[in-house]
PDB file of C-alpha atoms in Angstrom:
ATOM      1  CA  LEU A   1     -13.270  -4.060   9.665  1.00  0.00           C
ATOM      2  CA  ASP A   2     -17.037  -2.716   9.562  1.00  0.00           C
ATOM      3  CA  ASP A   3     -17.889   0.487  11.820  1.00  0.00           C
ATOM      4  CA  GLU A   4     -18.904  -1.737  14.597  1.00  0.00           C
ATOM      5  CA  ALA A   5     -15.331  -3.141  14.773  1.00  0.00           C
ATOM      6  CA  PHE A   6     -13.822   0.650  15.004  1.00  0.00           C
ATOM      7  CA  ALA A   7     -15.867   1.703  17.322  1.00  0.00           C
ATOM      8  CA  TYR A   8     -15.107  -1.241  19.676  1.00  0.00           C
ATOM      9  CA  ARG A   9     -11.449  -0.771  18.880  1.00  0.00           C
ATOM     10  CA  LYS A  10     -11.492   3.161  20.064  1.00  0.00           C
ATOM     11  CA  ARG A  11     -13.884   2.438  22.969  1.00  0.00           C
ATOM     12  CA  VAL A  12     -11.825  -0.334  24.478  1.00  0.00           C
ATOM     13  CA  SER A  13      -8.107   1.755  23.843  1.00  0.00           C
ATOM     14  CA  VAL A  14      -6.714  -1.366  21.948  1.00  0.00           C
ATOM     15  CA  PRO A  15      -3.418  -0.699  21.057  1.00  0.00           C
ATOM     16  CA  THR A  16      -2.436  -2.107  16.968  1.00  0.00           C
ATOM     17  CA  ASP A  17       1.563  -1.972  16.000  1.00  0.00           C
ATOM     18  CA  LEU A  18       0.767  -2.289  12.879  1.00  0.00           C
ATOM     19  CA  LEU A  19      -1.857  -2.242   9.752  1.00  0.00           C
ATOM     20  CA  ILE A  20      -1.728  -3.726   6.930  1.00  0.00           C
ATOM     21  CA  ASN A  21      -3.603  -1.797   4.017  1.00  0.00           C
ATOM     22  CA  ASN A  22      -3.581  -4.371   1.799  1.00  0.00           C
ATOM     23  CA  ALA A  23      -5.891  -3.049  -0.617  1.00  0.00           C
ATOM     24  CA  GLY A  24      -6.605  -3.435  -5.140  1.00  0.00           C
ATOM     25  CA  ILE A  25      -8.430  -3.459  -7.827  1.00  0.00           C
ATOM     26  CA  GLY A  26      -7.829  -2.923 -10.984  1.00  0.00           C
ATOM     27  CA  LEU A  27     -10.075  -2.520 -14.233  1.00  0.00           C
ATOM     28  CA  PRO A  28      -8.770  -3.916 -17.920  1.00  0.00           C
ATOM     29  CA  GLY A  29      -9.432  -2.084 -20.574  1.00  0.00           C
ATOM     30  CA  GLU A  30      -9.474   1.600 -19.658  1.00  0.00           C
ATOM     31  CA  PHE A  31      -8.236   3.451 -22.504  1.00  0.00           C
ATOM     32  CA  GLU A  32     -10.779   2.253 -24.674  1.00  0.00           C
ATOM     33  CA  THR A  33     -13.575   1.766 -22.608  1.00  0.00           C
ATOM     34  CA  GLY A  34     -12.842   3.840 -19.456  1.00  0.00           C
ATOM     35  CA  THR A  35     -15.754   5.342 -17.337  1.00  0.00           C
ATOM     36  CA  LYS A  36     -16.042   8.097 -14.439  1.00  0.00           C
ATOM     37  CA  ASP A  37     -17.576   5.575 -12.514  1.00  0.00           C
ATOM     38  CA  ALA A  38     -14.792   2.876 -13.079  1.00  0.00           C
ATOM     39  CA  LEU A  39     -12.022   5.326 -12.272  1.00  0.00           C
ATOM     40  CA  MET A  40     -13.405   6.060  -9.154  1.00  0.00           C
ATOM     41  CA  ARG A  41     -13.885   3.257  -8.088  1.00  0.00           C
ATOM     42  CA  GLN A  42     -10.266   1.789  -8.231  1.00  0.00           C
ATOM     43  CA  PHE A  43      -9.119   5.450  -6.017  1.00  0.00           C
ATOM     44  CA  GLU A  44     -12.188   4.624  -3.192  1.00  0.00           C
ATOM     45  CA  VAL A  45     -10.750   1.268  -2.914  1.00  0.00           C
ATOM     46  CA  ASN A  46      -6.936   1.932  -3.941  1.00  0.00           C
ATOM     47  CA  THR A  47      -6.408   4.893  -2.286  1.00  0.00           C
ATOM     48  CA  VAL A  48      -9.435   6.768  -0.277  1.00  0.00           C
ATOM     49  CA  GLY A  49      -9.876   3.398   1.871  1.00  0.00           C
ATOM     50  CA  PRO A  50      -6.556   2.381   3.088  1.00  0.00           C
ATOM     51  CA  PHE A  51      -6.651   6.189   4.243  1.00  0.00           C
ATOM     52  CA  LEU A  52      -9.997   5.765   5.928  1.00  0.00           C
ATOM     53  CA  VAL A  53      -8.582   2.625   7.643  1.00  0.00           C
ATOM     54  CA  THR A  54      -5.705   4.088   8.423  1.00  0.00           C
ATOM     55  CA  LEU A  55      -7.707   7.339  10.408  1.00  0.00           C
ATOM     56  CA  GLN A  56     -10.241   5.050  11.593  1.00  0.00           C
ATOM     57  CA  LEU A  57      -7.200   2.884  13.706  1.00  0.00           C
ATOM     58  CA  LEU A  58      -5.089   5.984  14.540  1.00  0.00           C
ATOM     59  CA  PRO A  59      -5.766   6.697  18.078  1.00  0.00           C
ATOM     60  CA  ASN A  60      -4.773   2.854  18.317  1.00  0.00           C
ATOM     61  CA  LEU A  61      -1.654   2.576  16.570  1.00  0.00           C
ATOM     62  CA  GLN A  62      -0.392   6.669  18.625  1.00  0.00           C
ATOM     63  CA  LEU A  63      -1.244   4.366  21.702  1.00  0.00           C
ATOM     64  CA  ALA A  64       0.795   1.838  20.443  1.00  0.00           C
ATOM     65  CA  ALA A  65       3.833   3.744  19.650  1.00  0.00           C
ATOM     66  CA  LYS A  66       3.634   5.402  22.971  1.00  0.00           C
ATOM     67  CA  VAL A  67       3.161   2.038  25.156  1.00  0.00           C
ATOM     68  CA  ASN A  68       5.921  -0.486  23.023  1.00  0.00           C
ATOM     69  CA  GLY A  69       8.046   2.724  21.568  1.00  0.00           C
ATOM     70  CA  SER A  70       6.649   2.033  17.770  1.00  0.00           C
ATOM     71  CA  ALA A  71       4.044   1.202  15.638  1.00  0.00           C
ATOM     72  CA  VAL A  72       3.702   0.305  11.864  1.00  0.00           C
ATOM     73  CA  VAL A  73       1.297   1.544   8.720  1.00  0.00           C
ATOM     74  CA  VAL A  74       2.120  -0.542   6.130  1.00  0.00           C
ATOM     75  CA  GLN A  75       0.544   0.326   2.753  1.00  0.00           C
ATOM     76  CA  LEU A  76       0.556  -2.450  -0.199  1.00  0.00           C
ATOM     77  CA  SER A  77       1.203  -0.205  -3.388  1.00  0.00           C
ATOM     78  CA  SER A  78       2.562  -1.558  -6.310  1.00  0.00           C
ATOM     79  CA  PHE A  79       5.362  -0.961  -8.842  1.00  0.00           C
ATOM     80  CA  LEU A  80       2.965   0.741 -11.230  1.00  0.00           C
ATOM     81  CA  GLY A  81       2.225   3.482  -8.697  1.00  0.00           C
ATOM     82  CA  SER A  82       5.998   5.083  -9.550  1.00  0.00           C
ATOM     83  CA  ILE A  83       5.700   7.231 -11.532  1.00  0.00           C
ATOM     84  CA  GLY A  84       8.830   6.185 -12.946  1.00  0.00           C
ATOM     85  CA  SER A  85       7.090   3.002 -14.136  1.00  0.00           C
ATOM     86  CA  CYS A  86       4.996   4.387 -17.065  1.00  0.00           C
ATOM     87  CA  THR A  87       7.276   3.247 -19.472  1.00  0.00           C
ATOM     88  CA  GLU A  88       7.118   1.740 -23.485  1.00  0.00           C
ATOM     89  CA  ASP A  89       8.097  -1.457 -21.821  1.00  0.00           C
ATOM     90  CA  THR A  90       5.671  -1.353 -18.806  1.00  0.00           C
ATOM     91  CA  ALA A  91       2.500  -0.442 -21.516  1.00  0.00           C
ATOM     92  CA  ALA A  92       3.502  -2.880 -23.890  1.00  0.00           C
ATOM     93  CA  PHE A  93       3.757  -5.770 -21.199  1.00  0.00           C
ATOM     94  CA  PHE A  94      -0.093  -4.302 -19.890  1.00  0.00           C
ATOM     95  CA  LYS A  95      -0.887  -4.065 -23.498  1.00  0.00           C
ATOM     96  CA  GLN A  96      -1.855  -0.083 -22.131  1.00  0.00           C
ATOM     97  CA  ALA A  97      -0.727   2.434 -20.207  1.00  0.00           C
ATOM     98  CA  GLY A  98      -1.989   2.680 -16.527  1.00  0.00           C
ATOM     99  CA  TYR A  99      -4.364   4.689 -15.596  1.00  0.00           C
ATOM    100  CA  GLY A 100      -6.909   3.796 -12.565  1.00  0.00           C
ATOM    101  CA  TYR A 101      -4.605   0.862 -11.368  1.00  0.00           C
ATOM    102  CA  SER A 102      -1.508   2.647 -11.639  1.00  0.00           C
ATOM    103  CA  SER A 103      -3.243   6.548 -10.744  1.00  0.00           C
ATOM    104  CA  SER A 104      -4.652   4.807  -7.618  1.00  0.00           C
ATOM    105  CA  LYS A 105      -1.726   3.392  -6.438  1.00  0.00           C
ATOM    106  CA  ALA A 106       0.611   6.858  -7.234  1.00  0.00           C
ATOM    107  CA  ALA A 107      -2.486   8.954  -5.465  1.00  0.00           C
ATOM    108  CA  LEU A 108      -1.820   6.192  -2.250  1.00  0.00           C
ATOM    109  CA  ASN A 109       1.892   6.382  -2.231  1.00  0.00           C
ATOM    110  CA  MET A 110       1.116  10.230  -1.932  1.00  0.00           C
ATOM    111  CA  VAL A 111      -0.853   9.354   1.115  1.00  0.00           C
ATOM    112  CA  THR A 112       1.414   7.206   2.338  1.00  0.00           C
ATOM    113  CA  ARG A 113       4.264  10.004   1.928  1.00  0.00           C
ATOM    114  CA  SER A 114       1.852  12.867   4.009  1.00  0.00           C
ATOM    115  CA  LEU A 115       1.249  10.079   7.030  1.00  0.00           C
ATOM    116  CA  ALA A 116       4.768   9.599   7.419  1.00  0.00           C
ATOM    117  CA  LEU A 117       5.615  13.594   7.713  1.00  0.00           C
ATOM    118  CA  ASP A 118       2.285  13.749  10.092  1.00  0.00           C
ATOM    119  CA  LEU A 119       2.410  10.909  12.222  1.00  0.00           C
ATOM    120  CA  ARG A 120       6.592  10.942  12.994  1.00  0.00           C
ATOM    121  CA  PRO A 121       6.323  12.497  15.814  1.00  0.00           C
ATOM    122  CA  SER A 122       4.123  10.103  17.404  1.00  0.00           C
ATOM    123  CA  GLY A 123       6.770   7.038  16.643  1.00  0.00           C
ATOM    124  CA  VAL A 124       4.462   6.154  13.720  1.00  0.00           C
ATOM    125  CA  VAL A 125       6.128   4.522  10.747  1.00  0.00           C
ATOM    126  CA  ALA A 126       4.221   4.694   7.291  1.00  0.00           C
ATOM    127  CA  VAL A 127       5.871   2.795   4.435  1.00  0.00           C
ATOM    128  CA  SER A 128       4.630   1.825   0.667  1.00  0.00           C
ATOM    129  CA  VAL A 129       5.323  -1.443  -0.480  1.00  0.00           C
ATOM    130  CA  HIS A 130       5.712  -3.025  -3.506  1.00  0.00           C
ATOM    131  CA  PRO A 131       4.850  -6.742  -2.449  1.00  0.00           C
ATOM    132  CA  GLY A 132       6.348  -8.162  -6.446  1.00  0.00           C
ATOM    133  CA  TYR A 133       4.524  -9.090  -8.979  1.00  0.00           C
ATOM    134  CA  VAL A 134       2.830 -11.662  -7.121  1.00  0.00           C
ATOM    135  CA  ASP A 135       0.066 -14.849  -8.420  1.00  0.00           C
ATOM    136  CA  THR A 136      -2.655 -13.811  -7.530  1.00  0.00           C
ATOM    137  CA  ASP A 137      -6.632 -13.873  -9.510  1.00  0.00           C
ATOM    138  CA  MET A 138      -5.856 -10.389  -9.733  1.00  0.00           C
ATOM    139  CA  THR A 139      -2.445 -10.640 -12.202  1.00  0.00           C
ATOM    140  CA  GLY A 140      -4.105 -13.367 -14.363  1.00  0.00           C
ATOM    141  CA  GLY A 141      -1.578 -16.059 -14.512  1.00  0.00           C
ATOM    142  CA  LYS A 142       1.083 -13.685 -15.563  1.00  0.00           C
ATOM    143  CA  ALA A 143       3.356 -13.788 -12.196  1.00  0.00           C
ATOM    144  CA  THR A 144       5.624 -15.965 -11.154  1.00  0.00           C
ATOM    145  CA  LEU A 145       6.100 -14.983  -7.456  1.00  0.00           C
ATOM    146  CA  LYS A 146       4.186 -16.956  -4.920  1.00  0.00           C
ATOM    147  CA  PRO A 147       2.196 -15.084  -2.091  1.00  0.00           C
ATOM    148  CA  ALA A 148       3.922 -17.245   0.507  1.00  0.00           C
ATOM    149  CA  ASP A 149       7.296 -15.543  -0.506  1.00  0.00           C
ATOM    150  CA  SER A 150       5.900 -12.710  -1.243  1.00  0.00           C
ATOM    151  CA  VAL A 151       4.845 -12.466   2.477  1.00  0.00           C
ATOM    152  CA  ALA A 152       7.829 -14.077   4.239  1.00  0.00           C
ATOM    153  CA  ALA A 153       9.312 -11.258   2.325  1.00  0.00           C
ATOM    154  CA  MET A 154       7.224  -8.900   3.757  1.00  0.00           C
ATOM    155  CA  ALA A 155       7.731 -10.035   7.315  1.00  0.00           C
ATOM    156  CA  ASP A 156      11.470  -9.508   6.907  1.00  0.00           C
ATOM    157  CA  LEU A 157      10.768  -6.303   5.951  1.00  0.00           C
ATOM    158  CA  ILE A 158       8.574  -5.074   8.995  1.00  0.00           C
ATOM    159  CA  ALA A 159      10.682  -6.586  11.317  1.00  0.00           C
ATOM    160  CA  LYS A 160      14.042  -4.063  10.178  1.00  0.00           C
ATOM    161  CA  LEU A 161      11.633  -1.187  10.388  1.00  0.00           C
ATOM    162  CA  LYS A 162      13.164   1.938  12.157  1.00  0.00           C
ATOM    163  CA  PRO A 163      11.823   5.383  12.498  1.00  0.00           C
ATOM    164  CA  ASP A 164      13.757   6.622   9.854  1.00  0.00           C
ATOM    165  CA  SER A 165      12.147   3.968   7.548  1.00  0.00           C
ATOM    166  CA  THR A 166       8.800   6.088   7.414  1.00  0.00           C
ATOM    167  CA  GLY A 167       7.624   8.034   4.384  1.00  0.00           C
ATOM    168  CA  LYS A 168      10.163   4.775   1.782  1.00  0.00           C
ATOM    169  CA  PHE A 169       8.376   3.050  -0.802  1.00  0.00           C
ATOM    170  CA  PHE A 170      10.236  -0.417  -0.616  1.00  0.00           C
ATOM    171  CA  ASN A 171      10.396  -3.318  -3.474  1.00  0.00           C
ATOM    172  CA  LEU A 172      10.097  -6.533  -2.297  1.00  0.00           C
ATOM    173  CA  ASP A 173       9.916  -7.681  -6.091  1.00  0.00           C
ATOM    174  CA  PRO A 174      13.683 -10.144  -6.680  1.00  0.00           C
ATOM    175  CA  GLN A 175      12.809  -9.142 -10.334  1.00  0.00           C
ATOM    176  CA  ILE A 176      13.514  -5.571  -9.762  1.00  0.00           C
ATOM    177  CA  PRO A 177      16.796  -5.367  -8.123  1.00  0.00           C
ATOM    178  CA  ALA A 178      16.174  -1.700  -6.107  1.00  0.00           C
ATOM    179  CA  ALA A 179      14.791  -1.688  -2.621  1.00  0.00           C
ATOM    180  CA  GLU A 180      13.662   1.364  -2.980  1.00  0.00           C
ATOM    181  CA  LEU A 181      11.396   2.411  -5.541  1.00  0.00           C
ATOM    182  CA  PRO A 182      11.320   6.322  -6.709  1.00  0.00           C
ATOM    183  CA  TRP A 183       7.949   8.188  -6.458  1.00  0.00           C
TER     184      TRP A 183
END
């Protein structure tokens, strides 16, 4: 959404019952050649962008919660945004430990947790979701989870979200047995 679209949504008070913030970039070779600009770019896209979009649509989300009883913000995060994922096995798989991508997704999880606390009184549920290691351009042919399967699992999860779901970090990757991930 651009600034004009945000302004329109605010002006006409359109209820928004579901916001899915799907943003993610990861830049390779950070340990050897990382730069401030590369690190900041990942934080801008992976953390700051979803936060600002949520703030822009907050009146619409709160209106939907008031009219419909609830509204949901889903932040597409990553298993790599869990501090517990930073292990020797993960570093070996990706050929290095995580820096920009992992750190920015961990920050997104904290933003989500903070939104959950602040939005709970208005009936807006905020959750982080690891969609799985999905076969996209970003995973370079290593992933086996098909986008359609990930989306189906996400739709199922969203349909089951309740007010007490707010602030949780859900896992949709069938290769990881836990339904919820640690922060």
